Each structure stands twice: as C-alpha cells, then as structure tokens.
Coordinates of C-alpha atoms and ligand atoms in Angstrom, one line a residue:
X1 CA 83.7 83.5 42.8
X2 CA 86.6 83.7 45.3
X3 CA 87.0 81.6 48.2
X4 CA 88.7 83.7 51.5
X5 CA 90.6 81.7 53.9
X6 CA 90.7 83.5 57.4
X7 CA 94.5 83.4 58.4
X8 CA 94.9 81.5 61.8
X9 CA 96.4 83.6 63.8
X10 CA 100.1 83.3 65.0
X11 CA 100.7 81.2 67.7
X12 CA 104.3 81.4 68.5
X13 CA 104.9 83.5 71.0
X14 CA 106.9 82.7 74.4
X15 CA 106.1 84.8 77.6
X16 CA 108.0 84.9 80.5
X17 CA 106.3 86.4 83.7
X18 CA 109.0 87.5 86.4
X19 CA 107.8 86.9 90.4
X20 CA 106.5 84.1 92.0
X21 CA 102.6 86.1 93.6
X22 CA 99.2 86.0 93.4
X23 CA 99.6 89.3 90.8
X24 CA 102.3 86.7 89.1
X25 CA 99.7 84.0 88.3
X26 CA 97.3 85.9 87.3
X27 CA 99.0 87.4 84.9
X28 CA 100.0 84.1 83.9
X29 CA 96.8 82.9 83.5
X30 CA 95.8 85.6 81.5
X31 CA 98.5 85.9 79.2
X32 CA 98.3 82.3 78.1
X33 CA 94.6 82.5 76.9
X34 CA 96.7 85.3 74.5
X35 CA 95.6 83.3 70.8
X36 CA 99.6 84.8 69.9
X37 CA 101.2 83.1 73.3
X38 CA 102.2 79.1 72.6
X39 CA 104.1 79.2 76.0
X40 CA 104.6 80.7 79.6
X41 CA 107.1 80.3 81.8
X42 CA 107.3 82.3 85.6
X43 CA 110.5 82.5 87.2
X44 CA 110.8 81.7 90.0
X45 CA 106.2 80.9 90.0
X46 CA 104.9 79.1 92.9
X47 CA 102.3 75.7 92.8
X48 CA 99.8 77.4 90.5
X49 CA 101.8 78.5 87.9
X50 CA 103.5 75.6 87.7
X51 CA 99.9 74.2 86.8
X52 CA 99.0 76.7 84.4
X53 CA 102.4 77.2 83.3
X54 CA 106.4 76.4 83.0
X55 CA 108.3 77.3 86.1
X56 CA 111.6 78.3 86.2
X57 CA 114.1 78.3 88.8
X58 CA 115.6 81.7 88.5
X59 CA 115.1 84.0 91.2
X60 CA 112.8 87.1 90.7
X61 CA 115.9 89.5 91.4
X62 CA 118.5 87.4 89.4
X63 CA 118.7 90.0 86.7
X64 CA 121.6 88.5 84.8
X65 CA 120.1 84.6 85.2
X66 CA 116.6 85.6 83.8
X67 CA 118.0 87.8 80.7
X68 CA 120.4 84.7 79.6
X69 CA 117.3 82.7 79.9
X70 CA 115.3 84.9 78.0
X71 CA 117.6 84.9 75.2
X72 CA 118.4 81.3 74.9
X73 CA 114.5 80.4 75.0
X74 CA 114.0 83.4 72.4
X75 CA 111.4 84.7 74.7
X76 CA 109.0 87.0 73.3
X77 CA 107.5 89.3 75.8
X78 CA 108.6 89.7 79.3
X79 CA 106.6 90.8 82.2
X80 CA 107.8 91.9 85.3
X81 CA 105.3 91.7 88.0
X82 CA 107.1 93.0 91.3
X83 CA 108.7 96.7 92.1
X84 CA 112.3 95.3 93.2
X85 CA 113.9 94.1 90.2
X86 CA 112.0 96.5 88.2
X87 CA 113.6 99.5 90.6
X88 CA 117.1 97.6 90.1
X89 CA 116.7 98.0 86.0
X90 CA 115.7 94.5 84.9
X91 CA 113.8 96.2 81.5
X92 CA 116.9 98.0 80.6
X93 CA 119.0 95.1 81.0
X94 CA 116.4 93.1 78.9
X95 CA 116.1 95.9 76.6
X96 CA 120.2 96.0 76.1
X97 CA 120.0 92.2 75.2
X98 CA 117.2 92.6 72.6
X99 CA 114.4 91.1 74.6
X100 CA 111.1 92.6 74.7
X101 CA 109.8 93.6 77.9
X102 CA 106.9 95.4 79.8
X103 CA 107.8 97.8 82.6
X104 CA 109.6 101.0 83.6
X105 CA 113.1 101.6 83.3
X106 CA 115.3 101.9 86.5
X107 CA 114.8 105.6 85.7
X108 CA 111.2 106.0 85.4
X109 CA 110.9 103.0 88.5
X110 CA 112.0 105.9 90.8
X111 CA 108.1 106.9 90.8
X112 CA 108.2 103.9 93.5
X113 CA 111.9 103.1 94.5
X114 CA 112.0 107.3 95.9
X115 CA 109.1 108.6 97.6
X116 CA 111.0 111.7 97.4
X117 CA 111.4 111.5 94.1
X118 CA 108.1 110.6 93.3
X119 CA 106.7 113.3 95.5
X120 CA 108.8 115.7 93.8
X121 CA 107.4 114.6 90.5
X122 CA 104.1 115.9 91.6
X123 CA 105.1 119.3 93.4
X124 CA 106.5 119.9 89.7
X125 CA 103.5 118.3 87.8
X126 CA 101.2 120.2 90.1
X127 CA 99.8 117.0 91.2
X128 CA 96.8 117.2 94.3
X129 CA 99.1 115.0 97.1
X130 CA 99.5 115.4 100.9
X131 CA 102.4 118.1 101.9
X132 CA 105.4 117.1 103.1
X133 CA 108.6 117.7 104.7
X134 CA 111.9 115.9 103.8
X135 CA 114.0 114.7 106.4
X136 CA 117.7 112.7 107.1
X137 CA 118.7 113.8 110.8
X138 CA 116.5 112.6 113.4
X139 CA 117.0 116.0 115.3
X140 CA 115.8 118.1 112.3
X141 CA 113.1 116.0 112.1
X142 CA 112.0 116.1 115.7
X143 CA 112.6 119.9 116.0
X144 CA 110.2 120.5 113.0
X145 CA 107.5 118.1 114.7
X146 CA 108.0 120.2 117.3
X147 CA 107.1 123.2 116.3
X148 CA 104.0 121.8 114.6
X149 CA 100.4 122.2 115.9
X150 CA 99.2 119.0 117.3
X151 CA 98.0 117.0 115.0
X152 CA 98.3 113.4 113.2
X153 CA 100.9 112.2 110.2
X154 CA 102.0 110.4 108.0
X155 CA 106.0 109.2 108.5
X156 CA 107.8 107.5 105.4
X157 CA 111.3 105.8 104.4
X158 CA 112.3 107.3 101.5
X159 CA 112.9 104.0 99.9
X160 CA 111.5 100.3 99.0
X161 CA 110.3 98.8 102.1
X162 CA 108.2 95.8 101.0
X163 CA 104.9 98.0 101.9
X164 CA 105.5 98.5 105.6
X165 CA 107.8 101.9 104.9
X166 CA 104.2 104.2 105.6
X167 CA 103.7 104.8 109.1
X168 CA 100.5 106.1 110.1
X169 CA 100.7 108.4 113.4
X170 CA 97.6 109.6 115.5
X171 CA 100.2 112.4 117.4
X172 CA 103.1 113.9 117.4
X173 CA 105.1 111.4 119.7
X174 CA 104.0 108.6 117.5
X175 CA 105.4 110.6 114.9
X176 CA 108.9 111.2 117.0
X177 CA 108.9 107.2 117.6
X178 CA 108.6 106.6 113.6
X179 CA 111.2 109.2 112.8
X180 CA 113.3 107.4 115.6
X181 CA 112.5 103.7 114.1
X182 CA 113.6 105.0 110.7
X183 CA 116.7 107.3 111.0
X184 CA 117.9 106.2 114.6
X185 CA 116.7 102.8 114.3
X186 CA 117.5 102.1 111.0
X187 CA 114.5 99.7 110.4
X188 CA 114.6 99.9 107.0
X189 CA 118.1 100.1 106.8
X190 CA 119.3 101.8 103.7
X191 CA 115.9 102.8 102.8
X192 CA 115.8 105.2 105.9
X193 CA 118.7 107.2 104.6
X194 CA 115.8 110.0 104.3
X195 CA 112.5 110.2 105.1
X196 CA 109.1 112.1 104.4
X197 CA 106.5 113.5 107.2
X198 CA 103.3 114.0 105.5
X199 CA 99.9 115.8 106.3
X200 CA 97.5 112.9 107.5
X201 CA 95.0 112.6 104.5
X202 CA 91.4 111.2 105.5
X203 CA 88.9 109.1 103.1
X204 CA 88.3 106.4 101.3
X205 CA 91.5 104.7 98.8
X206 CA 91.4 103.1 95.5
X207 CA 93.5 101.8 92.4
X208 CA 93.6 103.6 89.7
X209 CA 96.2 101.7 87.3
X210 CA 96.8 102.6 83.5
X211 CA 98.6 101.0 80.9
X212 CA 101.2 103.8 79.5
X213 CA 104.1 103.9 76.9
X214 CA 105.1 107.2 77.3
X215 CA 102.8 108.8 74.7
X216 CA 99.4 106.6 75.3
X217 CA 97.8 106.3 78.0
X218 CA 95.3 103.2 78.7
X219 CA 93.2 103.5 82.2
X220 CA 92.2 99.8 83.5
X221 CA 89.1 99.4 85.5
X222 CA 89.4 100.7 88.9
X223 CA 89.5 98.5 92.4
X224 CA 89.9 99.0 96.0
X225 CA 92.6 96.9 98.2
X226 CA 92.1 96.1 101.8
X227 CA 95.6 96.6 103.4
X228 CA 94.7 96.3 107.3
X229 CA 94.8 92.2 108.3
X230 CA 91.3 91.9 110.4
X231 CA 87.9 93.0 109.4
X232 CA 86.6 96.5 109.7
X233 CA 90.4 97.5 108.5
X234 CA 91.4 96.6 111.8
X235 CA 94.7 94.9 112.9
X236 CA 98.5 95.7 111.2
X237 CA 99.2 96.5 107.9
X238 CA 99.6 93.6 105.2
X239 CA 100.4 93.2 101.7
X240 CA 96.1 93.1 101.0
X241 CA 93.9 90.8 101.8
X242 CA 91.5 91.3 98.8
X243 CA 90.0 93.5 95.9
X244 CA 87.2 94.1 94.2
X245 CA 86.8 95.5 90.7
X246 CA 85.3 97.9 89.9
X247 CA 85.3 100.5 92.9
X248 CA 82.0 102.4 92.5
X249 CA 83.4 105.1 94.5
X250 CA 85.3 106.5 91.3
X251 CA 82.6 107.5 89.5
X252 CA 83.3 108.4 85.6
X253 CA 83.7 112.2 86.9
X254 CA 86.5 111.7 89.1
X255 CA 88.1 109.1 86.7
X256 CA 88.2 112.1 84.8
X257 CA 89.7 114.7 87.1
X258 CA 92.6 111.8 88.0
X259 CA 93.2 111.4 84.4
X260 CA 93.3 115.6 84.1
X261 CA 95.3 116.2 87.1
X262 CA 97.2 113.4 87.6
X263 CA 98.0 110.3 84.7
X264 CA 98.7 113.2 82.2
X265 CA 100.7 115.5 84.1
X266 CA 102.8 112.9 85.6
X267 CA 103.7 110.9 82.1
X268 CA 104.2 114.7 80.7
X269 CA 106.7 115.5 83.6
X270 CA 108.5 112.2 83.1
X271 CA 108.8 112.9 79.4
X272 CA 110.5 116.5 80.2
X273 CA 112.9 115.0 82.6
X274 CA 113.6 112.2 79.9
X275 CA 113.0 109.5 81.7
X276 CA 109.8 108.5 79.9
X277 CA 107.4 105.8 81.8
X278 CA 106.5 102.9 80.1
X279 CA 104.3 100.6 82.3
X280 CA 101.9 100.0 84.5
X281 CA 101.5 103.1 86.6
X282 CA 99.5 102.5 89.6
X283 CA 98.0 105.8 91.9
X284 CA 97.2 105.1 95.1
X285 CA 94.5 107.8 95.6
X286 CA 92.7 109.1 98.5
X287 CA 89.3 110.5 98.0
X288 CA 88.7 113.6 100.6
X289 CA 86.7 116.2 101.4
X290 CA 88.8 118.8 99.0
X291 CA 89.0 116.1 95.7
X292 CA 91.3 113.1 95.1
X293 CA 94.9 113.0 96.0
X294 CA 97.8 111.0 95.3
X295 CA 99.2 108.6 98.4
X296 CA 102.0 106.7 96.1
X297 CA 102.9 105.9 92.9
X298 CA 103.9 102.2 92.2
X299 CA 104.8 101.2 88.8
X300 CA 103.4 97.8 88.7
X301 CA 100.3 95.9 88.7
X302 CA 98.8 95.6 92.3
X303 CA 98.5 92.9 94.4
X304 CA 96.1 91.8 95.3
X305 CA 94.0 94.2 92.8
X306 CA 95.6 93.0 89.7
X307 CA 93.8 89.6 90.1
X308 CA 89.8 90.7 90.1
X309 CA 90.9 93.4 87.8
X310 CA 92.9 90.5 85.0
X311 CA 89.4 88.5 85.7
X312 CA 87.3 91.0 84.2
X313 CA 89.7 92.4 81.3
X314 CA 88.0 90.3 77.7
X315 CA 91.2 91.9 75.3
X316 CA 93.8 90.0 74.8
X317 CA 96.6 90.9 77.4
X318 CA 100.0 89.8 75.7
X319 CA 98.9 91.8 72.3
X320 CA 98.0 95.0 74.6
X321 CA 101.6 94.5 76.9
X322 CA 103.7 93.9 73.9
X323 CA 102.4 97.0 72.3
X324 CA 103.0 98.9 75.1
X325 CA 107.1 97.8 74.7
X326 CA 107.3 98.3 71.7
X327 CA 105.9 102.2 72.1
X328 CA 102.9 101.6 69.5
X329 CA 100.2 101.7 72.1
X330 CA 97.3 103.9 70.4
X331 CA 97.5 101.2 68.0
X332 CA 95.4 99.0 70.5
X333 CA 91.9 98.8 70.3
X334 CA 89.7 100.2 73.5
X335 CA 89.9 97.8 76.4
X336 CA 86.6 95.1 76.8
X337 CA 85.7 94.4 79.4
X338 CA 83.5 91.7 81.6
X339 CA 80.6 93.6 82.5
X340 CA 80.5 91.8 85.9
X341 CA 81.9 93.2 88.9
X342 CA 85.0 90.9 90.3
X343 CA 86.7 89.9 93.9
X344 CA 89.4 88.3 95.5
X345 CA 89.6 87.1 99.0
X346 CA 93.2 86.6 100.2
X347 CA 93.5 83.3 102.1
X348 CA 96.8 83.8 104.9
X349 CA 98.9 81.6 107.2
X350 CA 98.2 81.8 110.5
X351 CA 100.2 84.5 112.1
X352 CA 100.6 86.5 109.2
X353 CA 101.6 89.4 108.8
X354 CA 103.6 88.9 111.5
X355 CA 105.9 85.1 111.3
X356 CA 104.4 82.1 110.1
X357 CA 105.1 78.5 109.7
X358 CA 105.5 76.8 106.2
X359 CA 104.9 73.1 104.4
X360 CA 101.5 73.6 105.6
X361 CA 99.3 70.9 103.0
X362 CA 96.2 72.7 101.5
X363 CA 92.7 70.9 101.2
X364 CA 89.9 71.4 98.6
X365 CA 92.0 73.3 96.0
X366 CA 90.0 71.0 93.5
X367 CA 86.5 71.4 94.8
X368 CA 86.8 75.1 94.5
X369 CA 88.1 75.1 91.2
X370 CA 85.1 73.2 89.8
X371 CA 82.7 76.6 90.5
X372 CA 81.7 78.5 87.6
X373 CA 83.6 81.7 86.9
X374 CA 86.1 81.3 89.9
X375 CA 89.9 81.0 89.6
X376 CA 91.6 80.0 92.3
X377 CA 95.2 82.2 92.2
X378 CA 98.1 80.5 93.9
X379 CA 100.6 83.5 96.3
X380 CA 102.9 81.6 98.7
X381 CA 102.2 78.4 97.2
X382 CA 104.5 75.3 96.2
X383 CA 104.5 71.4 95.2
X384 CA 106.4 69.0 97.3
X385 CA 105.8 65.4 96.5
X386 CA 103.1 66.0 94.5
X387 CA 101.1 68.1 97.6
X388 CA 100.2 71.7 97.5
X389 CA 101.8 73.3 100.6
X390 CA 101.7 77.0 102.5
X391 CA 104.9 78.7 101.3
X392 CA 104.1 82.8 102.2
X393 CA 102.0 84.8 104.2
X394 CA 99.7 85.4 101.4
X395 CA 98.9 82.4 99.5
X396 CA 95.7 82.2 97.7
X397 CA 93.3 85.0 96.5
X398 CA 90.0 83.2 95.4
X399 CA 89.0 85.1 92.9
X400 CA 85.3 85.3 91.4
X401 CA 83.0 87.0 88.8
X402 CA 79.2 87.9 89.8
X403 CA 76.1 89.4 88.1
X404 CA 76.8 91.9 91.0
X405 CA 79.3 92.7 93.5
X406 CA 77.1 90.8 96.4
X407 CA 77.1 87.1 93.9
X408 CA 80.7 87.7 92.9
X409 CA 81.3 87.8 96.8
X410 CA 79.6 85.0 97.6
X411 CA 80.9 83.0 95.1
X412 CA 84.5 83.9 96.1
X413 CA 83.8 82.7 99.8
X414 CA 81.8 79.7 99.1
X415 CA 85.1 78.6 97.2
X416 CA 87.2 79.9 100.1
X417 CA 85.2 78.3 102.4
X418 CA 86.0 74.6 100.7
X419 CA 90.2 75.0 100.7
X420 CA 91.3 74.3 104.3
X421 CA 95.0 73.9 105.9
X422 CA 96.4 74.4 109.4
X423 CA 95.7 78.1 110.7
X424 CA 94.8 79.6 107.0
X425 CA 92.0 82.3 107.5
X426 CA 90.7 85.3 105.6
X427 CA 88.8 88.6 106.3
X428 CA 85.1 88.0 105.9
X429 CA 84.5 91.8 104.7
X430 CA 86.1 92.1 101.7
X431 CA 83.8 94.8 98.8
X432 CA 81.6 95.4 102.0
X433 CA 82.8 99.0 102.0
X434 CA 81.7 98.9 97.8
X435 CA 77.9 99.5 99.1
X436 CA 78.4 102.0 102.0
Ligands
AMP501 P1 102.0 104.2 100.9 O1 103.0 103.2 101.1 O2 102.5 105.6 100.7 O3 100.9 103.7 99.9 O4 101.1 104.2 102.2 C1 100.4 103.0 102.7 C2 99.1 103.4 103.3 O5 99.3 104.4 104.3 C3 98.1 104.0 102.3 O6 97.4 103.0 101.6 C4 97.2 104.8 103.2 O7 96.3 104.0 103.9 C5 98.2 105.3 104.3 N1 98.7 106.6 103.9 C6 99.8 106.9 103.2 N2 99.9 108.3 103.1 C7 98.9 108.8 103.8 C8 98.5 110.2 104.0 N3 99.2 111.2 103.6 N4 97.4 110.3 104.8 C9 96.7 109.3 105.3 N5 97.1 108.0 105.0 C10 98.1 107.8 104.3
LIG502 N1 98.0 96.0 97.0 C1 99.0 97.0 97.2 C2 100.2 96.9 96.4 O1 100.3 96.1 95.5 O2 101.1 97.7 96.6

C-alpha cells in the first residue's frame, strides 16, 4: 500500500498593504488569515494594524520609499488600498522594480483620477450614466446653465478631490455658485481645471465592485455606503459612515444587466484603448426609474464597504489578489462566501466632517472585541504610550456578521455602544434602508 503525505502548503509569502484606513485593515486582516501569507506589513497603518500586523513608516504617497522597501523585504504581493497613489502610478513603479502588485496602472486609474475621462469611457462603451456637459470657463458654464430649463444638477471637478469634488444642486443658482467655487474659486485647486454639470439622477446607490485583470472578471458581493453624516442621510457629505453587505436592492437580475452593460463594456473599452484595467473596479450605481446607471467609477476597494464585504468573503484573499497581478485570474476558483449578511458602523470624532480635535484616548476597544463574529477595524487610529488614541475623522468601523441583516446590526452597535472617547458618535441607521 502507499502512504500519501498532504503537502503543507507554502507559507512564505510577505504582503505589504499601502494606506493607513479602515478599508487598509481590513484588508490586512484578511490577507493574513491567507495559509500562503507568513507576514504583513501596512505602510504608513494606524493602531489596528499595528496589532494585527507590521507597520511601516513610509507614507502612503511615498512612491519611491515604499518600492525600495518592497524590494529589500522581498515583498510578495502588494496591495494598494487608496485612489491617490494608485492615480500617481505606484503599480507601474512597482511593476518596473519587479514587485508584484494589485491595482490599476496610472493609465487605467484615470477611470477615477478624470471624471471626464471616465465619463468618456462610457459615452464610447455605451454605458447607461447621467448626461453631461464639460466645462473650464466659468462664463461658458453659466451661459449654458442659463439656457437650461429649470431644473436640479449635478456639478463636478474634473479631478481627485478626496470625495467632496460632487456637488449636488437643487437649482440653477446653486449650480452657478458650484461652477463659481470650482473654476472661480478654485476649491479644488488643480482639480477644478475642468469640470462636469450632470443631469440630477434620483434613486437608491450601491457598490457593485469586481475583481478584474483585464480578461477575467470576478463580481464581489454587493453593499450600500451611507455618505451623508446624520441619520435619515441627512447632514454634509462624508467619507461613509457604514455598509452593509449584501444590498438586497440588486437582485441577481440587475447584477446581470450591470455585468451586460457596464463591467464588460467598460474592461472591453479599456482593452481597445490599451490601457487594460487590472483591479478592483468599483461602480457607483444609481438605481432609477429607467434601469441602473453609473455615478463614478473608482478603481479601488471602498471604504467603508470593503470592510463588511472582506467579513463575509471565505476564499482566500492573497491567492485571489496575486492572481489577479499576475493576469491568470480565470484560474481562481468561484468566490465563497459567508452566507450571513454583514455591517459596519463608522464611529467619528466629534466635529467631523468638518475639523476635529486629535489624541483623543478610546475606551472599551477590548470589551468589544470579545463578541462573537465582530471585528473591530481601526480608521484614524494610533498608539501613543501604549494608549489607543483618535487620529482621523473616521476612526473605527465595528464591523459584525448576523444570521440576518437586523442581528448583524445589532451586534455591530452593541459593540459600538461599549468603545467610548470624547465626542466620538455614529449614525444609529445604518442597513435601515436594506428593509424598506
Ligand atoms: P461621485 O463623487 O460622482 O460618486 O458623487 C458622490 C455622490 O453624489 C454620489 O454618491 C451620489 O449620491 C451623488 N451624485 C453623483 N452624481 C449624481 C447624479 N448624476 N445624480 C444624482 N446624484 C449624484
Ligand atoms: N465609500 C465610498 C468610497 O470609498 O469612495
């Protein structure tokens, strides 16, 4: 008879995650339970990666700081979590130094560095999005608005604006005033060298975010964000202050239109213009009266999405990522998944979104890590003398799993509910809108 010993599998893989977010440690977190991942390091991380992993003290944006790193540590996989170095070509300059890495090139990053661009993208892929006008004299801009019905819009800087460059306008002089804050203004400096004015869209949003190397395309489980600070979306615009995955809106027919008539037309057009997309491509879709339609393309994980969304995902992450760079994607296997729905409630500083105080210690971070099936992600987070302090506007996102959506929320707040510093608060509604 013969004897088979099952090979242990490899573990001797380093993996260096790139941002210092909520998005950032989950990833993290996810990456190290990889059986093939031995080490992870975050540059530049914040309290919580530190805790589940290495930091490093390379800015997120130091391109030529984190690629010597990478190279001396002999760093396996990288993966870049936000849009700005990945719009200022950090893959390609890993990819020129021989270091694997998961994202877009500079090229393909366009889909979210140009709303132009990206909008233009779809007018030639044929993709359902809002119309627009482009714009880079206030006065042409004005005189257009002008001669427009009354009616609302949407105004947008061209370029990377750290999520506040979409300016929702009830009227056409709210309209003038965002064209004037842009081009006259120059509130977003460069990234107001041109702007869009878009048809006003109505309906409910959600994520749809798909794995893609240019040839394979891998659709993740789909969420909803809540982007206004207060509950009932009301209040300003933030980064998001929580998901929930999945979004029950997108049934398995629309998943399919969005696939039809926007994932594959988009990675199709970006093939003929030869600047393939290898990434995460994330659609920002609104769901109205006359089908689904794109808002934005970002080319990146979410955040906060990506962190109810990693919760549920049962593959292993750093096999599926690494594929993905190294263009052999429809080798992977189909995605598992946790059958349980997921959430995140985003705790803030007080006075976020708009300025905040730092250093703040945080309370309880222990207590609500000892619930089942809760992760406690770290944001704006960092360690001084041993203490866990407020570093960001965003700086948790208690994140829980449920047998449905309503235990998966209470789970997440009875966690939230045991952390406490100075001022820190959260929405109280977040996945309400799953079950209207
Ligand atoms: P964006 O930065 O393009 O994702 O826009 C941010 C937010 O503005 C979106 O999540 C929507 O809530 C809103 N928005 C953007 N474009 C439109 C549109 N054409 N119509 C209605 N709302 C929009
Ligand atoms: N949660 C929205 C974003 O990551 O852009």
């Amino acid at each position: 008879f013969s004897i088979h010993v099952q090979q242990k599998t490899a573990r001797n893989m380093k993996v260096l995650v790139v941002g210092q977010g909520g998005r950032e440690h989950a990833l993290l977190w996810k990456l190290k339970q990889s059986p093939s991942v031995d080490e992870v390091f975050c540059a530049p991380g914040n309290a919580g990666t530190a805790v589940d992993g290495v930091n490093v003290d390379i800015a997120d944006n130091d391109i030529q700081g984190l690629v010597k790193f990478a190279v001396k540590e002999e760093i396996g996989l990288v993966v870049v979590g936000p849009e700005v170095p990945l719009c200022a070509g950090i893959v390609d300059a890993f990819e020129k130094a021989g270091v694997k890495a998961f994202g877009p090139s500079k090229a393909a990053a366009q889909l979210e560095a140009s709303k132009i661009f990206s909008k233009q993208v779809m007018r030639r892929a044929n993709v359902p999005t809002a119309s627009m006008e482009i714009f880079s004299r206030a006065e042409e801009a004005i005189g257009w608005l002008d001669k427009q019905e009354e009616s609302p819009w949407v105004v947008k800087a061209d370029g990377l604006a750290a999520g506040k460059g979409a300016i929702v306008c009830a009227n056409r002089d709210e309209a003038i005033a965002a064209v004037k804050l842009i081009l006259t203004q120059r509130a977003f400096g460069a990234a107001g060298d041109q702007l869009i004015i878009e048809e006003c869209l109505v309906g409910q949003e959600a994520s749809i975010l798909a794995i893609i190397d240019g040839s394979t395309i891998i659709p993740l489980e789909t969420s909803q964000d809540h982007k206004r600070a207060y509950d009932n979306d009301e209040g300003p615009n933030t980064g998001g202050m929580g998901a929930y995955c999945p979004a029950p809106l997108v049934t398995p027919e629309l998943m399919d239109e969005i696939l039809e008539k926007v994932l594959l037309p988009t990675v199709h057009a970006m093939n003929t213009a030869d600047m393939p997309f290898r990434g995460i491509l994330y659609a920002g879709i609104m769901f109205t009266e006359t089908g689904p339609k794109v808002l934005e393309y970002n080319v990146r994980f979410g955040d906060p999405e990506c962190q109810p969304v990693l919760m549920r995902l049962k593959s292993d992450l750093a096999q599926i990522l690494l594929a993905a760079a190294e263009h052999r994607l429809e080798e992977v296997e189909p995605l598992e998944w946790d059958p349980r729905p997921s959430i995140c409630v985003v705790m803030a500083s007080e006075g976020y979104p708009a300025s905040y105080e730092k250093g703040r210690p945080i309370a309880g971070l222990d207590a609500a890590a000892e619930a089942e099936d809760v992760k406690v992600f770290h944001a704006g987070t960092k360690l001084i003398n041993g203490k866990v302090v407020n570093n960001g506007g965003r700086v948790l996102g208690v994140t829980a799993l449920g047998d449905d959506l309503a235990a998966a929320k209470s789970k997440a707040y009875e966690a939230a509910n045991k952390i406490k510093w100075e001022g820190g608060w959260f929405r109280n509604d977040i996945s309400n809108k799953a079950s209207k």
